[in-house]
Each structure stands twice: as C-alpha cells, then as structure tokens.
Tab-separated table of C-alpha atoms and ligand atoms in Angstrom:
chain	number	residue	atom	x	y	z
M	1	MET	CA	105.293	98.814	84.612
M	2	SER	CA	105.549	99.242	88.310
M	3	PRO	CA	103.170	101.616	90.120
M	4	GLN	CA	105.516	104.016	91.861
M	5	THR	CA	102.831	106.694	92.175
M	6	MET	CA	99.153	106.853	93.025
M	7	ALA	CA	98.246	107.871	89.459
M	8	SER	CA	100.011	104.924	87.812
M	9	PHE	CA	98.560	102.582	90.411
M	10	GLN	CA	95.018	103.765	89.704
M	11	GLU	CA	95.567	103.207	85.976
M	12	LEU	CA	96.580	99.587	86.618
M	13	MET	CA	93.663	99.086	89.009
M	14	LYS	CA	91.177	100.088	86.304
M	15	GLU	CA	92.386	97.138	84.206
M	16	LEU	CA	91.942	94.630	87.023
M	17	LYS	CA	88.899	92.406	86.436
M	18	VAL	CA	86.636	91.157	89.244
M	19	GLU	CA	86.867	87.594	87.910
M	20	ALA	CA	90.689	87.714	88.180
M	21	VAL	CA	90.419	87.804	91.982
M	22	LYS	CA	89.916	84.297	93.356
M	23	ARG	CA	90.743	82.943	96.768
M	24	PRO	CA	93.900	80.825	96.357
M	25	ASP	CA	94.817	77.559	98.061
M	26	LEU	CA	97.651	77.068	100.484
M	27	GLN	CA	100.840	75.543	99.077
M	28	LEU	CA	103.852	74.388	101.078
M	29	VAL	CA	107.297	75.934	100.588
M	30	GLN	CA	109.889	74.214	102.780
M	31	GLY	CA	106.992	73.062	104.959
M	32	VAL	CA	105.504	76.556	105.349
M	33	PRO	CA	102.000	77.106	103.946
M	34	LEU	CA	101.825	80.134	101.630
M	35	PRO	CA	99.050	81.431	99.373
M	36	SER	CA	99.695	79.460	96.161
M	37	PRO	CA	100.363	82.515	93.910
M	38	SER	CA	103.212	83.526	96.235
M	39	CYS	CA	104.950	80.267	95.331
M	40	GLU	CA	105.085	81.267	91.639
M	41	THR	CA	108.005	83.617	92.214
M	42	TRP	CA	109.751	81.396	94.758
M	43	ASP	CA	112.728	80.511	92.518
M	44	GLN	CA	113.254	84.176	91.632
M	45	LEU	CA	112.926	85.146	95.293
M	46	CYS	CA	115.693	82.704	96.231
M	47	SER	CA	118.058	84.419	93.812
M	48	PHE	CA	116.890	87.956	94.687
M	49	GLN	CA	119.806	90.375	94.993
M	50	ALA	CA	119.365	92.720	97.933
M	51	ARG	CA	121.231	96.018	98.154
M	52	PRO	CA	123.038	97.026	101.343
M	53	ASP	CA	120.695	99.967	101.928
M	54	ASP	CA	117.527	97.865	101.626
M	55	LEU	CA	115.412	97.827	104.773
M	56	LEU	CA	113.064	94.940	105.574
M	57	ILE	CA	109.872	95.243	107.586
M	58	ALA	CA	109.058	91.702	108.632
M	59	THR	CA	105.993	90.469	110.487
M	60	TYR	CA	103.625	87.585	110.933
M	61	PRO	CA	100.317	88.738	109.331
M	62	LYS	CA	98.274	91.144	111.469
M	63	ALA	CA	101.110	91.987	113.850
M	64	GLY	CA	101.214	95.693	112.929
M	65	THR	CA	102.925	95.680	109.532
M	66	THR	CA	101.011	98.658	108.131
M	67	TRP	CA	101.638	100.592	111.326
M	68	MET	CA	105.393	100.046	111.078
M	69	GLN	CA	105.346	100.813	107.332
M	70	GLU	CA	103.790	104.213	108.101
M	71	ILE	CA	106.147	104.898	111.012
M	72	ILE	CA	109.216	104.110	108.918
M	73	ASP	CA	108.038	106.098	105.895
M	74	MET	CA	107.441	109.047	108.232
M	75	ILE	CA	110.916	108.644	109.751
M	76	HIS	CA	112.522	108.487	106.306
M	77	ASN	CA	110.632	111.579	105.195
M	78	ASN	CA	111.225	113.610	108.331
M	79	ALA	CA	107.469	113.617	109.063
M	80	ASN	CA	106.630	115.351	105.788
M	81	LEU	CA	102.941	114.468	105.413
M	82	GLU	CA	102.731	115.387	101.766
M	83	LYS	CA	105.554	112.997	100.869
M	84	CYS	CA	104.003	110.197	102.915
M	85	ARG	CA	100.708	110.678	101.079
M	86	ARG	CA	102.356	110.178	97.676
M	87	ALA	CA	100.934	106.652	97.313
M	88	PRO	CA	99.239	103.867	99.311
M	89	THR	CA	101.287	101.844	101.794
M	90	TYR	CA	101.561	98.846	99.444
M	91	VAL	CA	103.127	101.018	96.731
M	92	ARG	CA	105.509	102.895	99.055
M	93	VAL	CA	106.654	99.668	100.718
M	94	PRO	CA	106.166	96.708	98.346
M	95	PHE	CA	105.324	93.264	99.686
M	96	ILE	CA	108.087	91.155	98.146
M	97	GLU	CA	106.384	87.728	98.032
M	98	LEU	CA	102.976	89.030	96.923
M	99	VAL	CA	101.734	87.864	93.525
M	100	PRO	CA	98.515	89.800	92.870
M	101	PRO	CA	96.205	89.207	89.910
M	102	LYS	CA	97.336	90.690	86.599
M	103	PRO	CA	97.968	93.411	85.546
M	104	ILE	CA	99.178	94.389	89.032
M	105	PRO	CA	102.899	93.542	89.072
M	106	SER	CA	104.326	91.116	91.602
M	107	GLY	CA	105.925	92.482	94.728
M	108	LEU	CA	109.240	91.238	93.410
M	109	THR	CA	108.888	93.250	90.180
M	110	GLN	CA	107.896	96.315	92.170
M	111	VAL	CA	110.946	95.953	94.404
M	112	GLN	CA	113.278	95.405	91.444
M	113	GLU	CA	112.004	98.530	89.697
M	114	MET	CA	112.154	100.689	92.802
M	115	PRO	CA	114.955	103.194	93.243
M	116	SER	CA	117.153	102.859	96.339
M	117	PRO	CA	116.893	103.185	99.247
M	118	ARG	CA	114.123	100.604	99.278
M	119	THR	CA	111.892	99.619	102.184
M	120	ILE	CA	110.418	96.166	101.641
M	121	LYS	CA	107.675	94.235	103.439
M	122	THR	CA	107.693	90.482	104.038
M	123	HIS	CA	105.667	88.011	106.070
M	124	PHE	CA	108.235	85.257	105.534
M	125	PRO	CA	109.440	83.322	108.538
M	126	PHE	CA	113.128	84.014	108.962
M	127	GLN	CA	114.330	80.896	107.120
M	128	LEU	CA	112.479	81.834	103.912
M	129	VAL	CA	113.883	85.366	103.619
M	130	PRO	CA	116.173	85.640	100.550
M	131	LYS	CA	119.716	85.045	101.805
M	132	SER	CA	121.177	88.058	100.071
M	133	PHE	CA	119.485	90.382	102.611
M	134	TRP	CA	121.845	88.937	105.216
M	135	GLU	CA	124.851	88.696	102.874
M	136	GLN	CA	124.389	92.417	102.197
M	137	LYS	CA	124.024	93.052	105.947
M	138	CYS	CA	120.650	94.761	105.468
M	139	LYS	CA	118.687	96.002	108.435
M	140	ALA	CA	115.296	94.557	109.356
M	141	VAL	CA	112.560	95.696	111.743
M	142	TYR	CA	110.455	92.808	113.018
M	143	VAL	CA	107.096	93.547	114.684
M	144	ALA	CA	105.620	90.845	116.911
M	145	ARG	CA	102.116	90.875	118.434
M	146	ASN	CA	100.588	88.575	121.009
M	147	ALA	CA	99.086	85.466	119.437
M	148	LYS	CA	95.581	85.842	120.856
M	149	ASP	CA	95.005	89.247	119.256
M	150	VAL	CA	96.710	88.116	116.037
M	151	LEU	CA	94.386	85.109	115.859
M	152	VAL	CA	91.323	87.384	116.104
M	153	SER	CA	92.643	90.033	113.730
M	154	TYR	CA	93.607	87.342	111.192
M	155	TYR	CA	90.099	85.842	111.371
M	156	TYR	CA	88.484	89.118	110.295
M	157	PHE	CA	91.216	89.847	107.747
M	158	ILE	CA	90.789	86.502	105.975
M	159	LYS	CA	87.048	87.149	105.753
M	160	MET	CA	87.498	90.543	104.089
M	161	ASN	CA	90.601	89.809	101.959
M	162	HIS	CA	89.659	87.845	98.845
M	163	GLY	CA	93.328	87.275	98.045
M	164	LEU	CA	93.785	84.844	100.952
M	165	PRO	CA	92.781	81.192	101.371
M	166	THR	CA	89.733	80.818	103.617
M	167	SER	CA	90.231	79.450	107.133
M	168	GLY	CA	86.557	78.650	107.730
M	169	THR	CA	84.323	79.359	110.681
M	170	TRP	CA	85.616	80.956	113.874
M	171	GLU	CA	86.084	77.490	115.428
M	172	GLU	CA	87.878	76.184	112.319
M	173	HIS	CA	90.062	79.275	112.133
M	174	PHE	CA	90.950	78.888	115.810
M	175	ASP	CA	92.210	75.324	115.201
M	176	ALA	CA	93.930	76.247	111.919
M	177	PHE	CA	95.828	79.064	113.629
M	178	LEU	CA	96.984	76.875	116.515
M	179	THR	CA	98.216	74.168	114.146
M	180	GLY	CA	99.856	76.690	111.808
M	181	ASN	CA	97.611	75.715	108.919
M	182	VAL	CA	97.121	79.321	107.747
M	183	ALA	CA	99.024	81.467	105.272
M	184	TRP	CA	102.624	82.036	106.465
M	185	GLY	CA	102.349	79.114	108.841
M	186	SER	CA	102.821	78.868	112.564
M	187	TRP	CA	102.823	82.092	114.592
M	188	PHE	CA	104.937	80.255	117.197
M	189	ASP	CA	107.678	79.309	114.729
M	190	HIS	CA	107.591	82.795	113.203
M	191	VAL	CA	108.120	84.829	116.378
M	192	LYS	CA	110.717	82.365	117.714
M	193	GLY	CA	112.620	82.154	114.430
M	194	TRP	CA	113.035	85.910	114.138
M	195	TRP	CA	113.866	86.198	117.846
M	196	GLU	CA	116.695	83.671	117.481
M	197	ALA	CA	117.996	85.503	114.390
M	198	LYS	CA	117.953	88.975	115.889
M	199	ASP	CA	121.359	88.882	117.548
M	200	LYS	CA	123.093	87.375	114.507
M	201	HIS	CA	121.928	90.105	112.112
M	202	GLN	CA	120.886	93.745	112.224
M	203	ILE	CA	117.342	93.060	113.368
M	204	LEU	CA	115.286	95.314	115.629
M	205	TYR	CA	112.559	93.311	117.383
M	206	ILE	CA	109.558	95.458	118.311
M	207	PHE	CA	106.315	94.509	120.066
M	208	PHE	CA	102.872	95.766	118.989
M	209	GLU	CA	101.925	96.067	122.663
M	210	ASP	CA	104.914	98.371	123.277
M	211	LEU	CA	103.821	100.567	120.371
M	212	LYS	CA	100.387	100.794	121.983
M	213	GLU	CA	101.854	101.523	125.393
M	214	ASP	CA	104.237	104.299	124.367
M	215	LEU	CA	104.336	105.115	120.683
M	216	LYS	CA	106.868	107.941	120.969
M	217	ARG	CA	109.327	105.758	122.885
M	218	GLU	CA	109.133	103.052	120.232
M	219	ILE	CA	109.395	105.536	117.326
M	220	LYS	CA	112.611	106.831	118.922
M	221	LYS	CA	113.907	103.255	119.114
M	222	VAL	CA	113.210	102.688	115.418
M	223	ALA	CA	114.715	106.063	114.440
M	224	GLU	CA	117.874	105.301	116.411
M	225	PHE	CA	118.156	101.898	114.752
M	226	LEU	CA	117.862	103.621	111.359
M	227	GLU	CA	120.484	106.176	112.464
M	228	LYS	CA	118.058	109.067	112.036
M	229	ASP	CA	118.477	111.854	114.532
M	230	LEU	CA	114.999	113.362	114.751
M	231	LYS	CA	113.921	116.461	116.655
M	232	GLU	CA	111.297	116.045	119.367
M	233	GLU	CA	108.721	117.938	117.288
M	234	VAL	CA	109.267	115.517	114.396
M	235	ILE	CA	108.782	112.549	116.733
M	236	ASN	CA	105.578	114.167	118.026
M	237	LYS	CA	104.310	114.621	114.494
M	238	ILE	CA	105.078	111.009	113.582
M	239	ALA	CA	103.281	109.764	116.706
M	240	LEU	CA	100.232	111.874	115.889
M	241	HIS	CA	100.117	110.821	112.246
M	242	THR	CA	100.558	107.124	113.046
M	243	SER	CA	97.915	106.981	115.771
M	244	PHE	CA	95.100	104.517	115.065
M	245	ASP	CA	92.509	107.252	114.502
M	246	MET	CA	94.688	109.160	112.029
M	247	MET	CA	95.647	106.057	110.071
M	248	LYS	CA	92.035	104.854	110.016
M	249	ASP	CA	91.071	108.071	108.231
M	250	ASN	CA	94.108	108.141	105.932
M	251	PRO	CA	93.278	106.629	102.511
M	252	MET	CA	96.996	106.125	101.883
M	253	ALA	CA	97.215	103.876	104.958
M	254	ASN	CA	93.767	102.289	105.409
M	255	TYR	CA	93.617	100.237	102.165
M	256	THR	CA	90.391	101.917	100.976
M	257	THR	CA	92.235	102.497	97.668
M	258	LEU	CA	91.727	98.770	96.923
M	259	PRO	CA	88.417	97.777	95.299
M	260	SER	CA	85.905	95.914	97.460
M	261	PHE	CA	86.313	92.747	95.357
M	262	ILE	CA	89.827	92.499	96.839
M	263	PHE	CA	89.401	93.992	100.341
M	264	ASP	CA	85.732	94.083	101.315
M	265	GLN	CA	85.764	96.608	104.117
M	266	SER	CA	82.002	96.221	104.599
M	267	VAL	CA	82.822	92.755	105.998
M	268	SER	CA	85.522	94.148	108.286
M	269	PRO	CA	87.495	97.382	108.053
M	270	PHE	CA	91.248	96.960	107.542
M	271	MET	CA	91.831	99.370	110.432
M	272	ARG	CA	89.518	97.351	112.651
M	273	LYS	CA	90.140	98.010	116.361
M	274	GLY	CA	93.881	98.379	116.812
M	275	SER	CA	93.712	97.370	120.453
M	276	VAL	CA	95.378	94.970	122.875
M	277	GLY	CA	93.017	92.432	124.443
M	278	ASP	CA	90.232	92.221	121.850
M	279	TRP	CA	90.626	88.435	122.065
M	280	LYS	CA	88.599	88.589	125.297
M	281	ASN	CA	85.554	89.532	123.217
M	282	HIS	CA	85.972	86.418	121.063
M	283	PHE	CA	87.545	83.488	122.946
M	284	THR	CA	85.223	81.172	124.867
M	285	VAL	CA	86.487	79.983	128.273
M	286	ALA	CA	87.186	76.548	126.735
M	287	GLN	CA	89.060	78.066	123.788
M	288	ASN	CA	91.152	80.144	126.151
M	289	GLU	CA	92.118	77.032	128.114
M	290	THR	CA	92.999	75.130	124.941
M	291	PHE	CA	94.992	78.076	123.685
M	292	ASP	CA	96.942	78.449	126.940
M	293	GLU	CA	97.821	74.746	126.935
M	294	VAL	CA	99.138	74.812	123.366
M	295	TYR	CA	100.939	78.088	124.039
M	296	ALA	CA	102.672	76.717	127.140
M	297	LEU	CA	103.917	73.706	125.177
M	298	LYS	CA	105.133	75.654	122.142
M	299	MET	CA	106.750	78.527	124.030
M	300	ALA	CA	108.039	76.482	126.991
M	301	GLY	CA	111.207	77.772	128.584
M	302	GLY	CA	111.813	80.351	125.904
M	303	PRO	CA	112.833	83.957	126.538
M	304	LEU	CA	109.976	85.527	124.545
M	305	LYS	CA	107.298	87.154	126.671
M	306	PHE	CA	104.113	88.636	125.223
M	307	ARG	CA	101.513	90.790	126.872
M	308	THR	CA	97.877	89.936	126.088
M	309	GLU	CA	96.556	92.976	127.948
M	310	LEU	CA	97.930	96.355	128.939
W	1	A3P	P1	93.051	94.709	114.406
W	1	A3P	O1	92.458	93.813	113.362
W	1	A3P	O2	93.196	94.026	115.742
W	1	A3P	O3	92.343	96.006	114.525
W	1	A3P	P2	98.847	94.335	109.640
W	1	A3P	O4	99.156	95.700	109.167
W	1	A3P	O5	100.038	93.543	110.059
W	1	A3P	O6	97.925	93.625	108.711
W	1	A3P	O7	98.070	94.504	111.025
W	1	A3P	C1	96.778	95.046	111.068
W	1	A3P	C2	96.395	95.221	112.516
W	1	A3P	O8	97.136	96.348	113.040
W	1	A3P	C3	94.913	95.567	112.676
W	1	A3P	O9	94.554	95.057	113.958
W	1	A3P	C4	94.959	97.084	112.652
W	1	A3P	O10	93.840	97.700	113.192
W	1	A3P	C5	96.203	97.324	113.498
W	1	A3P	N1	96.776	98.657	113.309
W	1	A3P	C6	97.177	99.249	112.163
W	1	A3P	N2	97.579	100.500	112.395
W	1	A3P	C7	97.469	100.710	113.714
W	1	A3P	C8	97.711	101.833	114.579
W	1	A3P	N3	98.174	102.978	114.122
W	1	A3P	N4	97.464	101.687	115.896
W	1	A3P	C9	96.987	100.516	116.383
W	1	A3P	N5	96.714	99.434	115.618
W	1	A3P	C10	96.949	99.537	114.303
C-alpha cells in the first residue's frame, strides 16, 4: 500500500520499529556514492517508465528541495492551502530513489501507485536519472545552492537524519564533502552535470540564493515554466506560504511528522536557518582557503556562478 494521504501514512508509521532504522553505508552506483538501501531498487529504477506529464524536482541534498516541493505543490493547487496540507511533503512528492525501512514503501512504489500528474523528487546527478524521463520529454526543475552553505546544512542534516551514512566530525565532513565522499557524491559534478543538461532537455535551473533574494520573481519563473498563468494575489499567497517562517511552522512541510528515531529534530531542526552565508559561522579561515582552492580548480572556466552572500 502506498500512503497517498496523511491517515494512511500515519497507519504505516505506527508499524515502523525503532530497530529497523539503522544508518546505512555508502555504496557506489556508476561511481556515485549512494546510501546502500537506495541501490536495492537500482535495476528497477533503470527500467522505470516515466509519463509525459511527470515533473521532476531535482537537487543536490540541502539545496532547497523541500522549498521547491512546496512552491510547486502550491502552484499546482492554485495556492489552495487546504489541498497543500493534505499530506507531508514526502507523500505529496515522493523521493524516487528512497528505500526507507519496512513497512514504508519505496519511493519507486509510491511513484508507481500515484495517479498522474505526478511530481517526483530526486537527488540523482543527471546521468543517473532514469532515461525514460527524457524520452518522454518530461520537465524538470533543478535547484542549486552555493556549496559552502550546502556543506554546512548537510553537516547538520546528516547528524539528525538516521537514514543517512555518517560523515563524522565537522573536519571529517568538510573533507568528505570536498572529495564527494558523501551520499549523492560530488556537489561540483552535480551542479555542473545538470547545468550542461539544461539546454538539451526541458530543465529549469533555479538558484536558492535567487529564491532568497526575490521569492515572488522566482515563483513566477517556475509558474511560467509549468505553463500556469497565476494571478498576482495567488503568487502573493504562494510567497507568503513558502516563506521560511511559515514552512518552519507547517507540520506538512517541516518533517515533524517523522518520528525522532528517523529525524531527530532535537539535534538539529529540519528547517534550520534557511539563510545565505551561514557558512561564515562555521568555516575557519584555513578551511575557507582550502575550500576556495578546491572550488577554483573544480569550477575553473565554467559558466556557473554562485553567490555565497546576498
Ligand atoms: P539550512 O540547513 O541551511 O537551514 P532540502 O530541502 O534540500 O533538504 O534543503 C533544506 C535546506 O533548505 C535547509 O537549509 C532549510 O532550512 C532550507 N529551507 C527550506 N525551506 C526554506 C524556505 N522556505 N526558505 C529558506 N530556506 C528554506
């Protein structure tokens, strides 16, 4: 059974045992490290049949996935708050490569049992996305966030999320991130891969920092891409509902519906800071220098420009 509603999801959650939740290892798929359970459905993912009206929300972890999921659900539902509160984010927009502990169904099962039109989340780098999305000419919205803030956000997320492999102390996490030895691999390869793909497919490339700078402008961009002609008052409502403060207090968006043995929000809230530039509170001067050197090498000469402060 797939949890299409809050009620059916809560029923499944009651059956989930604490001991079923264990931090997995990383396992390589085509050279990309993934949480090992995600590799279980790899063969099925390769043969996944997309439908032309499927929409993908693709991100590197911590780049603003949940934010875009809420924005797009609001756009699809014409800013109807009641409809958008029908279920938590992860039920409304299933995470296709996620394999949670039983009896929670895999993301793939959830997607397959979902009626169209489906909006689907993935953290896959472009080359791992099931090919049929592109054969079916599906649209995708990719959200990219500057690497320094992603590194920090990912550090706290790994600590609180018991479904992810550990990346160690702050210093160890810093090195693991720069070498791409974290779940979903190298941030550098991810943002560049999707950037290169964007003009060959129907991909809208959005920056977290632009969402922070002018949320209404970016919502309009997404709505236009989805061919939704929204009135100004609807845009205003979406911007209000998807502000950090509103989403932080929204149980359908802030992951407080998950038990603390999966997401321990006493370690770090899912909706943590939502800012641009928090890295300055964490990086030492030496780490910043190391980071900038690696960044310059990996991003050299490329067209992608990120803002690390606003
Ligand atoms: P921080 O940890 O820096 O606070 P994802 O959904 O990809 O896991 O990304 C989570 C990050 O996006 C977290 O960053 C979270 O606070 C931030 N975020 C989520 N919703 C947001 C919003 N409406 N405005 C700003 N940031 C938001």
